Amino acid sequence: MMMARKQDVRIPTYNISVVGLSGTEKEKGQCGIGKSCLCNRFVRPSADEFHLDHTSVLSTSDFGGRVVNNDHFLYWGEVSRSLEDCVECKMHIVEQTEFIDDQTFQPHRSTALQPYIKRAAATKLASAEKLMYFCTDQLGLEQDFEQKQMPDGKLLVDGFLLGIDVSRGMNRNFDDQLKFVSNLYNQLAKTKKPIVVVLTKCDEGVERYIRDAHTFALSKKNLQVVETSARSNVNVDLAFSTLVQLIDKSRGKTKIIPYFEALKQQSQQIATAKDKYEWLVSRIVKNHNENWLSVSRKMQASPEYQDYVYLEGTQKAKKLFLQHIHRLKHEHIERRRKLYLAALPLAFEALIPNLDEVDHLSCIKAKKLLETKPEFLKWFVVLEETPWDATSHIDNMENERIPFDLMDTVPAEQLYETHLEKLRNERKRAEMRRAFKENLETSPFITPGKPWEEARSFIMNEDFYQWLEESVYMDIYGKHQKQIIDRAKEEFQELLLEYSELFYELELDAKPSKEKMGVIQDVLGEEQRFKALQKLQAERDALILKHIHFVYHPTKETCPSCPVCVDAKIEHLISSRFIRPSDRNQKNSLSDPNIDRINLVILGKDGLARELANEIRALCTNDDKYVIDGKMYELSLRPIEGNVRLPVNSFQTPTFQPHGCLCLYNSKESLSYVVESIEKSRESTLGRRDNHLVHLPLTLILVNKRGDTSGETLHSLIQQGQQIASKLQCVFLDPASAGIGYGRNINEKQISQVLKGLLDSKRNLNLVSSTASIKDLADVDLRIVMCLMCGDPFSADDILSPVLQSQTCKSSHCGSSNSVLLELPIGLHKKRIELSVLSYHSSFSIRKSRLVHGYIVFYSAKRKASLAMLRAFLCEVQDIIPIQLVALTDGAIDVLDNDLSREQLTEGEEIAQEIDGRFTSIPCSQPQHKLELFHPFFKDVVEKKNIIEATHMYDNVAEACSTTEEVFNSPRAGSPLCNSNLQDSEEDVEPPSYHLFREDTTLPSLSKDHSKFSMELEGNDGLSFIMSNFESKLNNKVPPPVKPKPPVHFDITKDLSYLDQGHREGQRKSVSSSPWMPQDGFDPSDYAEPMDAVVKPRNEEENIYSVPHDSTQGKIITIRNINKAQSNGSGNGSDSEMDTSSLERGRKVSAVSKPVLYRTRCTRLGRFASYRTSFSVGSDDELGPIRKKEEDQASQGYKGDNAVIPYETDEDPRRRNILRSLRRNTKKPKPKPRPSITKATWESNYFGVPLTTVVTPEKPIPIFIERCIEYIEATGLSTEGIYRVSGNKSEMESLQRQFDQDHNLDLAEKDFTVNTVAGAMKSFFSELPDPLVPYSMQIDLVEAHKINDREQKLHALKEVLKKFPKENHEVFKYVISHLNKVSHNNKVNLMTSENLSICFWPTLMRPDFSSMDALTATRSYQTIIELFIQQCPFFFYNRPISEPPGAAPGSPSAMAPTVPFLTSTPATSQPSPPQSPPPTPQSPMQPLLSSQLQAEHTL
C-alpha cells in the first residue's frame, strides 16, 4: 500500500475503491446496489449532475471505449474536500463493477479473467488512457464531455467502501447479498486496507435489512457502518470522510450520524433553500405571463437560486416557478371574476330595473332578456371561446365589460336572485314611503315645527317600523316639515303684507321697541297663519323683524319677492327697450379716463389690510394693471388700518374716490374695528351732497389667522361675520371657499369676482346718480308715478307694453332706470310726462321728498296684500294729488265666482269715490289696455298741477325753516351725538336707507326774512313758478326754466339771486349746516363717551357728554334734548305734521290752507291710525318708560330746577343760551330700579347699591371688580384702546345679569371680550349711588390741585386722599393701581395715563354741573385722576415721587393756567405732541357753540 504521506505543504491524496454486489441480473437482480449513484453524488454533488440510471449492460463498442477501456471498473475522477479539521485533501474514486454484454447478457471479457470478488479486492489498478466517467450518455459521445484521464494510467487503492443495498431489491434476496458481501469482505480483509460498510438506498431501506447489516458489521471486527442515500444526498460525504480518517490514523475518529438524523438536517437545509428561492421568485415574477428562460437568467446570479438549484436541481426550480405562475394567473382570474361579479348588480339595475319585467323569470330566461336590451353590449361582451377564464380575455384589461358566459355560473345566478329580492324590497319600501307621506299630509296633528317625538305616535305603525329605517322616515318627516314650514312662512309673509297699514302706521325703524312688537303680536295673534307658526316663534319673530327691516329699509334686495322684485323687472324692461345716454357713454369708455380705473379701499387692523394689498399687487402687472374678462383695468389700492376719521386714514381723498371696500377680519376685535370704521365713515358723510360712501359696496372677508391662540373657533367667527354682513347689507366671504391655503388671505378667483361686482356697482352708481340737464327738466310738464305691487299674479310686461310700444314713448334723460318720457295730447296742448314705474316700497320714499303730480296705483283684485299695500301708501298722500286706481282681475267670470275679487273691486271703487279719485279695472286676460284709458286722469293732473307744486314748495320751505329747531329731536338726525336713538353698541350699525331718487336729505334752513318773503308771495299768480324754482334750489338741483303763464311777467334772475342770497344766509344761521367734525380731524369717538358718568336712571331728561379738545380749555359740554314732545303732542315723527308744526312756530298760518292726507278723507284708510299716537319717536326699548315720563313733563311745561326759563334778565344773553343747553338736573336720582338702554329692567342686589353693602373688612374689594381686573390684566393689557373702545352694551348687561345670579362666574369660560369686561367694570362705578371719589373730597382735591409747586401739590393731594372713607380708599387704591399697570403698556395698548384719565374721571368723580364754577373745574378733575395714575407708587405705596417723562401741553406737568370755558371768539387749537391716540379730542359741539356765539355777536 502506498500511503499519501507527504510533506505538510502538499495536499494529501487518497485512492478509494467502491465495491459491492455486481454481476448478471441473476446475481444482483434487476437493479444494482447503488455503487454508481454513491460515487456520482460524492464526486458531483450538484442535483443537476446527479444521475439515477447508470446501467452496467453495455455494447461491445461502449465497453471497448476509452471510458470503460475494456475494464470492469470506472474511474469517477478526482475530488477535493475539506475534512472536519479543515484540512483539505484529494480523493480519486474508483468503482469496481461488472459490465454485461447486451448481446449475451454475460460479463464482457477483459484483460483480467478473475471473478468479481478477487478482481474487486485488487489494490493496484492500471488502465492506460482511461477517461473519467460521468454518466451512461457519455459512452460513445466522449468528445461531448470533459475528457480527463486517470493519472498515470494506474492507481494504488488506499481503502474500500463496501456497499450493501438495504432496500427491497427486485428479484434479489438480501441473505444472498449478505453472503456475497461476506465473501467479498473476506477477500478485502486480506489486503489489510481500511474498510467501511456503506448501507445504500436507506431512503427505501427495510428495517430488518439494516439491522442484519449492522449485525454483519459487528461480527467482522466492528466495521464502521454509514447509512446513506445517494438520491437524498444523505451521509454520502460522511462515508468517504470516515474511510479517509481510517486510512490516515493521525486524524480523529469521525462521528457517525444516524440516517434519520442526517435526513432531518438535509430536509431542513432544502426547506430553507426552497423558502428563499420562492421568495426570490415572488419578488421578481409579478406577471403570470413571464417565461422560465428570461426569469432564470435574471435569477442566475442570486445565491438563493444557486443554493436551491444545487440542492434540488433546475427542474424542481422550474417546477416551483411554474407553480408560482399558475398561482398568479389564478389570482388574476379571481380578481377579474370579483370585478365582473361586482359590476353584475349594476348591469342588472341598468338593464332590468323594472320588477314587473323580471319578477317571474329564471336566470336563463333573464339572460335571453338581457341580450335584447339596447345597452346590452355596453355591459357585456360575448366571447367566441369559452369559458372566459381559459381565454386571452383575462389579459384584456382595457375591456371591462362582463363576459356573458359568466351568467352561467352559480355566483351569477345568486346575484340575479339577490337583484330580484332587492327590487321586491324596494317596491315594498317605496309603498311604505308613499303611505308614510300620505299619512303625514292627511294627519291633522302634523303642524309646522312639531318635533318628531311629538308626532311619532300619531302616524307610525308596525309596517313603517318594519320596512323603513329610522333615518329614512326621519328624512321624509324632515322634508315634509320643510315643505309645510316654507308654505307657512310664505303664507305668514303674505299675512304681514296684508297688514302693511299697521307696519307703516307704527313708523318702525331698524330696532322696534317692545311696545310696538307687542302691538304687532296682539293684532296678528288671532290670525290662523300667525298661529300656524306657534311652534316656531323664533323664526316667526325673525320674519317679523325681516319684514320690519324691509319696511324701514326698502330695497330690491330686502323685498319679500326678491329676486323678482317689480323694480328689477321694470329696469330690465326699460333698459331692453332703450339705450340710455349712460350706456352710450360706456361704449365710448376710452374717452373717460375714470371708466377703466378701480379704486379699492382695503380695511383691516393688525396688518391685514397691508398684507392683502401686497397679495393683490403681486397678481397685477408691473404698472398696477389687473385683467378682468380679458380687459385691462388700472387698480388703485388704499389699505387702511387706523382711525378712519383721521385724514391719513380717510376713505376718500381729493385724488381718491373709492368704488368699493374689502373689510378684513380674523378675530372679534378686528371685526369690531371694521364695524366701527364703517359706521364712522358713514356718519362723516351724512348730510353732505357727496354722501355716496353710504352706498359704497362692501365685501366682508374672514381671512386666515396664523398662530391662533385666542380660542376663537372658525364657526363663531363665520357666524358673527354673517350677522354683520346682514346688517351692513354686504357680501360675505368665508374660508370654506375653494383655493384658500395657508398664508393666503384670498385667492385670485375671489379677487376677480369682487372686482367684477365693483365694476357692476360702479356702472349702476354712474347710471343712477347722473343728473338731469336743464333742457330735460324744462321739457317735463308732469311727473306721474305708476305703482305696482311686488308678487302680484300679473306680468309687469303686460302692463308696461302699451306704454313702451307707444310711438310717443322715449327714454328718460334724468338718469333713472325706472322712468320713461311720454308726449301725449291732453286738452288742447301736448304735454311731456315723465312716467316713473316703481314698486310700492320704492314709492314710499318719494311721497314727501319728491314732486309728484299724480299716482296711478295698481292692485290685484284676488290678493288682499295688494290692496292693503295700496291703502298703506295712500294714507300719507296729500289729498290734492290725483289718484288713479287700477284693479287687475282674471276676467268677468272670475269676478262673479270669486267672493274675494268682488270684495276687493268693491272696496277699490269705494276708496276711489271717497278720495275723489278715478277707478278702473283691467282683465289680466286682456292686459293690452290703451293709454287713452288714463286721459281723464291726466286732465285732472293738469288742472291741479299749480296747487300741487305750490303745496310741495310750501312744505319744503316749512321744513327748511324748522331745521334749526328740530335738529336735536329729529329721529333721523344725521349725527349720532345728537340722535336720541342711542344704539345698543357700536356693532349695531343700521343699514342706510334706500332712496331710488337721489335727493339730498338735508335742506338748508331759511331765515325769518325768507319766511316773510314766502308769505308775501301767497296769492300771487306767479307763486307756482317761484315755488318751483325754490324747490329746485332746496333740492340742490338746477332750477328748470318752466315757461311762465302769459299774464304773469317777472325777473327770474332777480328772484333766484334773492333766493340764493337767502339760502346763503340760512346756511350761516343754521346749526345743521355747521361742521360736526373738528377741523383738525381728530375723532371724538376714540375716547369713550362718559355717558356712564351720569347716574342711571335719568328720570328727567337724557344728557350726552363729550370731552372737548385742549383748545377749548378742557371743558365738558352737556347736550340736553328737551324738545321731546312734538307739536301735536304725540311724538310720532310724521313728516307732514312736523313740517306743519315747525312752520307754525315760525309764523302764523298762511292764507293758503295746508292740504290734509287722504287718511283723513277716507274711512277705509288708516284703520290702524290709533297706533300712531301711542308711541314716542325713537327705536326699540331705549329709555322707553323714562321717555314717557319726560314727555309727560314736557307736555305739562318745564318746571322745577330742571326747567329752561324763557327769559332770565339777570344774565348775559349768550350765557343764558349756553346754560340752557348745559344745565342739568341737580337732584340726585335714586339708585333703583336699575334701567337698561336695550333690555328690560331687573332688580339687582349687587349693582347700583351703596359700596359698603358689597365689601367687607375681610374682602375690601368688590368681588366683581376683582374678577374684572384680574381678567383684564391676564388677557387684555395689550388690547389697543382698552377703556377707550366701548364694549357691546348688550354683552355688558348680560355679564352683569349672569354675575348677579352667580358670583362665582368665570369670565374666561364665558368668552367675553376685553372691552365688554372693561365696560362692565366702569358701569359698576357709574351705577353707585355716590361716586367713588366722594363729593366732599372733590372740593379739597381741586383746592390742592391749585398749588403751583409740584411737590407740595402732590403731598396735599395725598393728605386729602387719607381723608377718604376706608371702603372708598381701598377700592380707589385698587383701581388706580390697575390703571397704572395699564399705562405701563401704553406702547402696545396706546393708553397713556392721560388717555386713561380722560376715560375714567367722569366715572370716578361724576361732578355736578349746576354752576359755571363746576364747568370750569372739569379740566382739573381730569388732571387730578391723571396725577393719581402717574404717581400711584407715591400716593399708595410710600415710594418717592417719580419724574414725568416730559411736559407735554395739556399734561399734568405742564401746569397750564385755567382759561375761562367760553369766549366770544373761537379758541385756536394748540399742536398736540406726536402720540397716539391724540390728547383730549375737541368736542364736536364746540364749533357749533362757537359759531353760534359769533353769529349772535354780529347781530
Short mmCIF file of C-alpha atoms in Angstrom, two decimals, residues 468-710:
data_model
loop_
_atom_site.label_atom_id
_atom_site.label_comp_id
_atom_site.label_asym_id
_atom_site.label_seq_id
_atom_site.Cartn_x
_atom_site.Cartn_y
_atom_site.Cartn_z
CA LEU A 468 -88.33 51.83 6.90
CA GLU A 469 -85.21 52.64 8.82
CA GLU A 470 -85.26 55.48 11.29
CA SER A 471 -83.05 57.65 9.10
CA VAL A 472 -85.50 57.19 6.18
CA TYR A 473 -88.67 58.24 7.90
CA MET A 474 -86.80 60.97 9.76
CA ASP A 475 -85.63 62.28 6.40
CA ILE A 476 -89.16 62.09 4.96
CA TYR A 477 -90.57 63.83 8.01
CA GLY A 478 -87.85 66.49 7.83
CA LYS A 479 -88.58 67.20 4.17
CA HIS A 480 -92.32 67.32 4.87
CA GLN A 481 -91.71 69.70 7.74
CA LYS A 482 -89.58 71.87 5.49
CA GLN A 483 -92.37 71.98 2.91
CA ILE A 484 -95.10 72.90 5.35
CA ILE A 485 -92.81 75.34 7.18
CA ASP A 486 -91.88 77.03 3.90
CA ARG A 487 -95.54 77.14 2.93
CA ALA A 488 -96.48 78.52 6.36
CA LYS A 489 -93.71 81.13 6.10
CA GLU A 490 -94.93 82.18 2.67
CA GLU A 491 -98.48 82.46 3.96
CA PHE A 492 -97.27 84.37 7.01
CA GLN A 493 -95.26 86.73 4.80
CA GLU A 494 -98.42 87.31 2.82
CA LEU A 495 -100.22 87.99 6.09
CA LEU A 496 -97.62 90.61 7.00
CA LEU A 497 -98.13 92.27 3.65
CA GLU A 498 -101.90 92.22 4.22
CA TYR A 499 -101.25 94.23 7.38
CA SER A 500 -98.99 96.72 5.64
CA GLU A 501 -101.04 99.60 7.05
CA LEU A 502 -100.16 98.53 10.59
CA PHE A 503 -96.43 98.43 9.94
CA TYR A 504 -96.36 101.80 8.24
CA GLU A 505 -98.60 103.39 10.87
CA LEU A 506 -96.25 102.24 13.65
CA GLU A 507 -93.40 104.09 11.92
CA LEU A 508 -90.97 101.28 12.68
CA ASP A 509 -87.26 101.73 12.41
CA ALA A 510 -84.36 99.27 12.40
CA LYS A 511 -84.83 98.40 16.09
CA PRO A 512 -88.50 98.35 17.01
CA SER A 513 -89.47 98.77 20.63
CA LYS A 514 -91.07 96.06 22.68
CA GLU A 515 -94.28 98.05 22.82
CA LYS A 516 -94.54 98.12 19.03
CA MET A 517 -93.63 94.47 18.77
CA GLY A 518 -96.32 93.74 21.31
CA VAL A 519 -98.89 95.61 19.21
CA ILE A 520 -97.93 93.56 16.18
CA GLN A 521 -98.30 90.37 18.20
CA ASP A 522 -101.71 91.45 19.50
CA VAL A 523 -103.09 92.47 16.10
CA LEU A 524 -101.87 89.37 14.29
CA GLY A 525 -102.37 86.96 17.17
CA GLU A 526 -105.84 85.75 16.18
CA GLU A 527 -104.89 85.06 12.59
CA GLN A 528 -104.62 81.38 11.71
CA ARG A 529 -101.48 82.00 9.63
CA PHE A 530 -99.92 83.55 12.73
CA LYS A 531 -100.89 80.58 14.89
CA ALA A 532 -99.55 78.14 12.32
CA LEU A 533 -96.01 79.14 13.36
CA GLN A 534 -96.64 78.98 17.10
CA LYS A 535 -94.03 76.22 17.50
CA LEU A 536 -91.55 78.31 15.53
CA GLN A 537 -91.76 81.52 17.49
CA ALA A 538 -88.13 82.41 16.89
CA GLU A 539 -88.50 82.05 13.12
CA ARG A 540 -91.83 83.88 13.22
CA ASP A 541 -90.21 86.75 15.12
CA ALA A 542 -87.35 86.70 12.62
CA LEU A 543 -89.83 87.01 9.76
CA ILE A 544 -91.48 89.94 11.51
CA LEU A 545 -88.12 91.62 12.06
CA LYS A 546 -87.13 90.93 8.47
CA HIS A 547 -90.38 92.49 7.31
CA ILE A 548 -89.79 95.45 9.61
CA HIS A 549 -86.35 95.81 8.07
CA PHE A 550 -87.99 95.80 4.65
CA VAL A 551 -90.46 98.48 5.73
CA TYR A 552 -87.70 100.61 7.25
CA HIS A 553 -85.10 99.88 4.57
CA PRO A 554 -86.97 99.01 1.34
CA THR A 555 -84.67 97.83 -1.43
CA LYS A 556 -84.76 95.29 -4.19
CA GLU A 557 -82.65 93.03 -2.01
CA THR A 558 -84.88 93.25 1.07
CA CYS A 559 -88.10 92.92 -0.92
CA PRO A 560 -90.03 89.75 0.03
CA SER A 561 -90.43 88.98 -3.67
CA CYS A 562 -86.67 89.18 -4.35
CA PRO A 563 -85.24 88.36 -6.86
CA VAL A 564 -88.41 89.05 -8.90
CA CYS A 565 -88.99 92.48 -7.41
CA VAL A 566 -91.01 94.80 -9.63
CA ASP A 567 -88.19 97.35 -9.66
CA ALA A 568 -85.77 94.82 -11.13
CA LYS A 569 -88.32 93.77 -13.75
CA ILE A 570 -89.03 97.35 -14.72
CA GLU A 571 -85.36 98.21 -15.01
CA HIS A 572 -84.84 95.23 -17.28
CA LEU A 573 -87.82 96.06 -19.47
CA ILE A 574 -86.89 99.72 -19.87
CA SER A 575 -83.19 99.03 -20.39
CA SER A 576 -84.02 96.46 -23.08
CA ARG A 577 -86.35 98.98 -24.76
CA PHE A 578 -83.96 101.94 -24.75
CA ILE A 579 -80.23 102.56 -24.87
CA ARG A 580 -79.63 105.18 -22.23
CA PRO A 581 -77.13 108.00 -22.52
CA SER A 582 -75.11 106.41 -19.79
CA ASP A 583 -74.96 103.22 -21.88
CA ARG A 584 -73.74 105.19 -24.86
CA ASN A 585 -71.12 106.76 -22.65
CA GLN A 586 -69.98 103.32 -21.61
CA LYS A 587 -69.44 102.41 -25.24
CA ASN A 588 -67.11 105.34 -25.56
CA SER A 589 -65.21 104.36 -22.45
CA LEU A 590 -61.88 105.31 -23.97
CA SER A 591 -62.81 108.97 -23.66
CA ASP A 592 -63.47 108.61 -19.92
CA PRO A 593 -60.18 108.13 -18.09
CA ASN A 594 -62.01 107.01 -14.97
CA ILE A 595 -64.08 104.23 -16.55
CA ASP A 596 -61.15 101.73 -16.60
CA ARG A 597 -59.96 102.57 -13.11
CA ILE A 598 -60.97 100.75 -9.93
CA ASN A 599 -60.32 102.45 -6.59
CA LEU A 600 -60.45 99.88 -3.82
CA VAL A 601 -60.28 100.51 -0.08
CA ILE A 602 -58.93 97.60 2.00
CA LEU A 603 -59.95 97.90 5.65
CA GLY A 604 -58.41 95.71 8.35
CA LYS A 605 -56.35 96.15 11.50
CA ASP A 606 -53.15 94.43 12.67
CA GLY A 607 -51.56 94.33 9.23
CA LEU A 608 -54.43 92.55 7.47
CA ALA A 609 -55.03 95.40 5.00
CA ARG A 610 -51.37 95.78 4.03
CA GLU A 611 -50.93 92.03 3.67
CA LEU A 612 -53.90 91.64 1.33
CA ALA A 613 -52.87 94.72 -0.64
CA ASN A 614 -49.46 93.15 -1.22
CA GLU A 615 -51.07 89.90 -2.33
CA ILE A 616 -53.32 91.72 -4.81
CA ARG A 617 -50.40 93.78 -6.12
CA ALA A 618 -48.50 90.54 -6.67
CA LEU A 619 -51.29 89.48 -9.06
CA CYS A 620 -51.10 92.76 -11.00
CA THR A 621 -48.81 93.67 -13.87
CA ASN A 622 -45.77 95.88 -13.37
CA ASP A 623 -47.83 99.03 -13.94
CA ASP A 624 -50.58 98.07 -11.43
CA LYS A 625 -52.93 96.82 -14.13
CA TYR A 626 -55.38 93.97 -13.47
CA VAL A 627 -57.03 91.85 -16.14
CA ILE A 628 -60.76 91.12 -15.76
CA ASP A 629 -62.51 89.14 -18.52
CA GLY A 630 -59.71 89.92 -20.91
CA LYS A 631 -59.82 93.68 -20.29
CA MET A 632 -57.12 95.69 -18.55
CA TYR A 633 -58.12 97.87 -15.59
CA GLU A 634 -55.99 100.23 -13.54
CA LEU A 635 -56.20 99.11 -9.92
CA SER A 636 -55.57 101.61 -7.14
CA LEU A 637 -55.44 100.22 -3.59
CA ARG A 638 -55.81 102.14 -0.32
CA PRO A 639 -55.12 99.96 2.73
CA ILE A 640 -56.49 101.46 5.97
CA GLU A 641 -55.69 100.13 9.44
CA GLY A 642 -56.21 103.08 11.78
CA ASN A 643 -58.86 105.60 12.79
CA VAL A 644 -60.89 106.38 9.67
CA ARG A 645 -61.73 109.86 10.90
CA LEU A 646 -58.13 110.90 10.70
CA PRO A 647 -57.28 112.44 7.31
CA VAL A 648 -54.49 109.95 6.73
CA ASN A 649 -56.97 107.07 7.07
CA SER A 650 -59.95 108.62 5.31
CA PHE A 651 -61.82 106.50 2.81
CA GLN A 652 -61.93 109.42 0.41
CA THR A 653 -59.30 111.97 -0.55
CA PRO A 654 -59.24 114.74 -3.16
CA THR A 655 -57.45 112.33 -5.52
CA PHE A 656 -59.06 109.03 -4.46
CA GLN A 657 -62.76 108.33 -4.94
CA PRO A 658 -63.47 104.77 -3.69
CA HIS A 659 -65.58 102.37 -5.73
CA GLY A 660 -65.70 99.63 -3.10
CA CYS A 661 -64.24 98.38 0.14
CA LEU A 662 -62.86 95.00 1.25
CA CYS A 663 -63.35 94.58 5.02
CA LEU A 664 -60.98 92.01 6.55
CA TYR A 665 -61.16 90.37 9.95
CA ASN A 666 -59.72 87.35 11.72
CA SER A 667 -60.93 87.91 15.28
CA LYS A 668 -63.68 89.59 17.26
CA GLU A 669 -61.50 92.66 17.79
CA SER A 670 -60.75 93.09 14.11
CA LEU A 671 -64.45 92.58 13.28
CA SER A 672 -65.39 95.26 15.80
CA TYR A 673 -62.85 97.57 14.19
CA VAL A 674 -64.45 97.02 10.77
CA VAL A 675 -67.96 97.75 12.04
CA GLU A 676 -66.81 100.83 13.94
CA SER A 677 -64.89 102.17 10.94
CA ILE A 678 -67.79 101.67 8.52
CA GLU A 679 -70.13 103.41 10.94
CA LYS A 680 -67.74 106.34 11.34
CA SER A 681 -67.23 106.73 7.61
CA ARG A 682 -70.97 106.77 7.01
CA GLU A 683 -71.59 109.22 9.81
CA SER A 684 -68.93 111.54 8.45
CA THR A 685 -70.81 111.90 5.14
CA LEU A 686 -74.37 112.16 6.45
CA GLY A 687 -75.96 115.42 5.41
CA ARG A 688 -73.47 116.04 2.62
CA ARG A 689 -74.24 116.16 -1.04
CA ASP A 690 -71.43 113.67 -1.78
CA ASN A 691 -72.73 111.06 0.63
CA HIS A 692 -72.01 108.18 -1.76
CA LEU A 693 -69.99 106.43 0.97
CA VAL A 694 -73.34 105.43 2.47
CA HIS A 695 -73.95 103.26 -0.60
CA LEU A 696 -70.33 102.14 -1.06
CA PRO A 697 -70.25 98.41 -1.99
CA LEU A 698 -68.75 96.38 0.84
CA THR A 699 -67.34 92.86 0.98
CA LEU A 700 -66.67 91.29 4.39
CA ILE A 701 -63.95 88.63 4.33
CA LEU A 702 -62.83 86.21 7.02
CA VAL A 703 -59.11 85.63 6.41
CA ASN A 704 -56.63 83.09 7.74
CA LYS A 705 -55.28 83.67 11.22
CA ARG A 706 -51.75 82.44 11.77
CA GLY A 707 -50.92 81.16 15.23
CA ASP A 708 -54.44 81.46 16.56
CA THR A 709 -54.22 81.33 20.36
CA SER A 710 -57.36 83.27 21.23
#
